[in-house]
Tab-separated table of C-alpha atoms in Angstrom:
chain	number	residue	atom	x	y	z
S	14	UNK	CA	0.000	0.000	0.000
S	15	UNK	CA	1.152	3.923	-0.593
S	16	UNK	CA	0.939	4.730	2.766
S	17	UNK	CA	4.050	2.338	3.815
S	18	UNK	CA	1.487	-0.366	5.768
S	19	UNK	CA	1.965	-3.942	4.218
S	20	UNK	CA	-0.913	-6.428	4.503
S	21	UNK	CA	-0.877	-10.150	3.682
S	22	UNK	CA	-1.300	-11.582	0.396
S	23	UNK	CA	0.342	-15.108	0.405
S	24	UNK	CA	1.675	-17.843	3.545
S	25	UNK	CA	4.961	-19.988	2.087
S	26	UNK	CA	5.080	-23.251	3.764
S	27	UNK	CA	7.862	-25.564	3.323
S	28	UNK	CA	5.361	-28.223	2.579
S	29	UNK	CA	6.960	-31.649	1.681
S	30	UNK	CA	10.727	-30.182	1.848
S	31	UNK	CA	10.901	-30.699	5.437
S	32	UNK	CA	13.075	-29.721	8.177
S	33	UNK	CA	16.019	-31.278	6.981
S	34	UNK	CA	15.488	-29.085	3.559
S	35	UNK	CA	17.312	-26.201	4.824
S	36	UNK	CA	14.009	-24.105	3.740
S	37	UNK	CA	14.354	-20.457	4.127
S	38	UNK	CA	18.066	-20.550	4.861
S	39	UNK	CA	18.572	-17.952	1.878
S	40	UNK	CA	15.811	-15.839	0.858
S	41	UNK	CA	15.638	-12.855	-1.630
S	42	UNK	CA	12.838	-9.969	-2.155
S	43	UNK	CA	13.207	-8.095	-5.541
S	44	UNK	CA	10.360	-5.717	-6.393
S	45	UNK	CA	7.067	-7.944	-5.869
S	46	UNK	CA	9.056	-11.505	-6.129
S	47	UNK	CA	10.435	-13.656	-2.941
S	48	UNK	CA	12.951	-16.392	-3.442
S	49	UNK	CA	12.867	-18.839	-0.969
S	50	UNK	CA	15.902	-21.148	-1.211
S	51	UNK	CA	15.932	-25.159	0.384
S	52	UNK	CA	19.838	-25.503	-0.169
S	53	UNK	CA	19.489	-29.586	1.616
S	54	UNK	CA	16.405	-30.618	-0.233
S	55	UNK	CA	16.218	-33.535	-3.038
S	56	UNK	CA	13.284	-33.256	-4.991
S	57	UNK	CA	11.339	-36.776	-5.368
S	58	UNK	CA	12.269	-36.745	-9.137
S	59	UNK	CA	16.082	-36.809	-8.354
S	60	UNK	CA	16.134	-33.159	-8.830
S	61	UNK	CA	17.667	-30.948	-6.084
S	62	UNK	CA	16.584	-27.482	-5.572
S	63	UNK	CA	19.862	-25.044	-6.111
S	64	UNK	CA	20.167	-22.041	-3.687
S	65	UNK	CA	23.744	-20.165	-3.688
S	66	UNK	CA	25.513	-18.694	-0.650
S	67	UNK	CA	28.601	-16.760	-2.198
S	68	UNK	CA	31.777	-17.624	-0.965
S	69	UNK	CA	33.082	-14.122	-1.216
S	70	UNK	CA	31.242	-10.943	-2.484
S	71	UNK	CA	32.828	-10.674	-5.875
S	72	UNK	CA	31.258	-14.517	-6.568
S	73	UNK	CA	28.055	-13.103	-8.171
S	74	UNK	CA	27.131	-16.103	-10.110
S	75	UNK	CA	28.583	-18.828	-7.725
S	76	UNK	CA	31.470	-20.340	-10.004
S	77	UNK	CA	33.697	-19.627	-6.648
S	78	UNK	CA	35.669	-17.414	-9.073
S	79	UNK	CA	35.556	-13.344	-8.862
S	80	UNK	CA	36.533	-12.502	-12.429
S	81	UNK	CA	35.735	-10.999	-15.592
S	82	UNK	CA	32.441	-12.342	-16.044
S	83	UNK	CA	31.084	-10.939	-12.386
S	84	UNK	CA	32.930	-7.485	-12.988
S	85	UNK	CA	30.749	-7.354	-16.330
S	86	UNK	CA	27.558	-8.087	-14.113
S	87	UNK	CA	28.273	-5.115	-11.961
S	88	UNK	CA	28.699	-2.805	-15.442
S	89	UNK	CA	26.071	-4.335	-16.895
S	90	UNK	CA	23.498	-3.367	-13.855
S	91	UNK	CA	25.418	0.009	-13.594
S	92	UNK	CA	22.939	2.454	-11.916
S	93	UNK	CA	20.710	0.004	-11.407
S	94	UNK	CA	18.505	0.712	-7.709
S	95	UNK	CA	16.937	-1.536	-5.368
S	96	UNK	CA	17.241	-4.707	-4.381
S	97	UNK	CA	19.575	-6.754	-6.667
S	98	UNK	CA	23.065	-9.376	-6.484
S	99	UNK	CA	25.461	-6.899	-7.936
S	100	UNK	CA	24.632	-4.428	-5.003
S	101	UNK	CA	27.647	-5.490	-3.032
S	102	UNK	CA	27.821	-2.875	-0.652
S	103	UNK	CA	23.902	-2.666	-0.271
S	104	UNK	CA	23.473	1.363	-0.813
S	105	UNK	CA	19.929	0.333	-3.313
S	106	UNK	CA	22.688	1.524	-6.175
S	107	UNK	CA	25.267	-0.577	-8.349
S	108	UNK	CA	28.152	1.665	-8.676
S	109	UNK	CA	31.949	2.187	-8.183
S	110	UNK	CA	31.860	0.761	-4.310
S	111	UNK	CA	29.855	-2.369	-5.814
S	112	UNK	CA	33.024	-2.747	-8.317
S	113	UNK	CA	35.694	-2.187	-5.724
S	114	UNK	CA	34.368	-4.584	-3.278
S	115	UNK	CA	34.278	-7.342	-6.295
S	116	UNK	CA	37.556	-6.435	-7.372
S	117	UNK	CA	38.610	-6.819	-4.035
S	118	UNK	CA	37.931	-10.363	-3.578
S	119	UNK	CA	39.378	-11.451	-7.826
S	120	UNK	CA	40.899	-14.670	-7.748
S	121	UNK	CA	39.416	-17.850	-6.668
S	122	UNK	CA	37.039	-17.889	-3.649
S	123	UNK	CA	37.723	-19.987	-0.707
């Protein structure tokens, strides 16, 4: 709502992932979308749900590798606001401090 109250629209239950699932260990809000991540959980097809914890902040898309390909992630965002990966430094703005902190951590992640 405009007037900054929030009401509720939708419950998420982990439903048949279980405790063991690791559901709601990493979660994500951008705009109107939530990401709820179950990092433990095997789907009964054989599948496995996929949620990434970076293992340093230039990692943006979890090869445990800060290079090239993140640093182009940050420019390719550039100026972008809100919520969003390449917002290292978490101003709601991917800029300069967003590069330097990924540039900071080039090379491979522990």
């Amino acid at each position: 709502a405009g007037d900054d109250t929030y009401e509720l629209v939708q419950t998420v239950l982990a439903g048949g992932i279980g405790e063991q699932g690791g559901f709601g260990v990493t979660v994500a809000l951008a705009g109107e979308n939530l990401l709820v991540g179950a990092p433990d959980y095997a789907s009964p097809d054989g599948g496995t749900v996929h949620s990434f914890v970076r293992t340093c902040l230039g990692d943006l898309d979890g090869d445990h590798t800060a290079a090239v390909t993140d640093m182009i992630s940050i420019i390719g965002h550039w100026n972008g606001t809100g919520i969003m990966v390449q917002d290292l430094d978490q101003d709601f703005n991917v800029g300069i401090g967003d590069l330097l902190l990924a540039m900071a951590d080039w090379g491979v992640c522990p």
